Amino acid sequence: GIRIIKDSADTLKHLTMELGGKSANIIFADADLDKAVQTAYDGMFYNKGEICYAGSRMLVERPVYEEVVERVRQRALATRPGDPLDPTSDMGPIANRDEYTKVLKYMDIGKREGARLVAGGGAYDIGTGKGFFVEPTVFADMTAEMTLVREETFGPILAVQPFEGFDEAIQLANSNQYGLAAGVHTQNIVRAHRAAARLQAGSVWVNTYGQFDPSAPFGGYKMSGYGREQGREALEFYLQTKTVWVDLG
């Protein structure tokens, strides 16, 4: 995206940039954990994490942290990679060899940096010798300086971090260079709206994730880009304002 912006500067191209993300799902202790874990897990591993708004970070309040980690681990272990045309498959292959190699590299980085690997962590053989399949991977006990917390992996790798309270949850969520999306899971609607207001993200989903409507604008903050797709804001991108003065005297 930055390269496109630079290349277009000489002719002042008008751009909308929807770029990468490192979106966080925040799970508070009062959340409906059955729904929150399912929603946050699907928000990460849908399309193998190869989607810009994948919820690749999960922030969990300390009182329910280990329970959530275990629930996510069980879901990952039950997820079956396989032929996307096979109805029994839960997750297809990585898009191409370069991305496959990159995803495996990120898995190795997570191990080297000392994160707790709770599920997956490598390639997956579906028995055909074909396809760039990897295991759905979950790392826990992540810290803010770790690579998997800072960089977009664009693959099925979930980074789980604990937090102690509301302010720390927001601080951790906003500490990343990206700001495309976020999820908030709580039964306290006041807390949900407070979080949504403070999160530096273009889309915030409460007790859900990845919902879209053609009338709702979509786009990012910070290094996730600028401008909006969908909705009135997207149409305004194609318009220019003109001021006309007429002397009727």
mmCIF file with all atom_site columns, C-alpha atoms in Angstrom, residues 82-83 92-97 100 124-134:
data_model
loop_
_atom_site.group_PDB
_atom_site.id
_atom_site.type_symbol
_atom_site.label_atom_id
_atom_site.label_alt_id
_atom_site.label_comp_id
_atom_site.label_asym_id
_atom_site.label_entity_id
_atom_site.label_seq_id
_atom_site.pdbx_PDB_ins_code
_atom_site.Cartn_x
_atom_site.Cartn_y
_atom_site.Cartn_z
_atom_site.occupancy
_atom_site.B_iso_or_equiv
_atom_site.pdbx_formal_charge
_atom_site.auth_seq_id
_atom_site.auth_comp_id
_atom_site.auth_asym_id
_atom_site.auth_atom_id
_atom_site.pdbx_PDB_model_num
ATOM 1  C CA . GLY A 1 82  ? -8.525 -30.812 4.162  1.00 0.00 ? 82  GLY A CA 1
ATOM 2  C CA . ASP A 1 83  ? -9.699 -30.512 0.592  1.00 0.00 ? 83  ASP A CA 1
ATOM 3  C CA . GLY A 1 92  ? -8.508 -25.434 3.384  1.00 0.00 ? 92  GLY A CA 1
ATOM 4  C CA . PRO A 1 93  ? -4.896 -24.910 2.292  1.00 0.00 ? 93  PRO A CA 1
ATOM 5  C CA . ILE A 1 94  ? -2.823 -21.743 2.333  1.00 0.00 ? 94  ILE A CA 1
ATOM 6  C CA . ALA A 1 95  ? -3.149 -19.850 -0.958 1.00 0.00 ? 95  ALA A CA 1
ATOM 7  C CA . ASN A 1 96  ? 0.319  -20.484 -2.400 1.00 0.00 ? 96  ASN A CA 1
ATOM 8  C CA . ARG A 1 97  ? 3.817  -21.743 -1.627 1.00 0.00 ? 97  ARG A CA 1
ATOM 9  C CA . TYR A 1 100 ? 2.784  -21.281 3.143  1.00 0.00 ? 100 TYR A CA 1
ATOM 10 C CA . TYR A 1 124 ? -0.370 -30.731 8.082  1.00 0.00 ? 124 TYR A CA 1
ATOM 11 C CA . ASP A 1 125 ? -0.453 -33.766 5.798  1.00 0.00 ? 125 ASP A CA 1
ATOM 12 C CA . ILE A 1 126 ? -3.917 -34.654 4.510  1.00 0.00 ? 126 ILE A CA 1
ATOM 13 C CA . GLY A 1 127 ? -2.561 -37.869 2.995  1.00 0.00 ? 127 GLY A CA 1
ATOM 14 C CA . THR A 1 128 ? -2.398 -36.813 -0.645 1.00 0.00 ? 128 THR A CA 1
ATOM 15 C CA . GLY A 1 129 ? 1.027  -35.199 -0.682 1.00 0.00 ? 129 GLY A CA 1
ATOM 16 C CA . LYS A 1 130 ? -0.589 -32.125 -2.234 1.00 0.00 ? 130 LYS A CA 1
ATOM 17 C CA . GLY A 1 131 ? -1.671 -28.734 -0.982 1.00 0.00 ? 131 GLY A CA 1
ATOM 18 C CA . PHE A 1 132 ? -0.140 -26.174 1.349  1.00 0.00 ? 132 PHE A CA 1
ATOM 19 C CA . PHE A 1 133 ? -1.878 -27.279 4.525  1.00 0.00 ? 133 PHE A CA 1
ATOM 20 C CA . VAL A 1 134 ? -0.957 -26.129 8.023  1.00 0.00 ? 134 VAL A CA 1
#
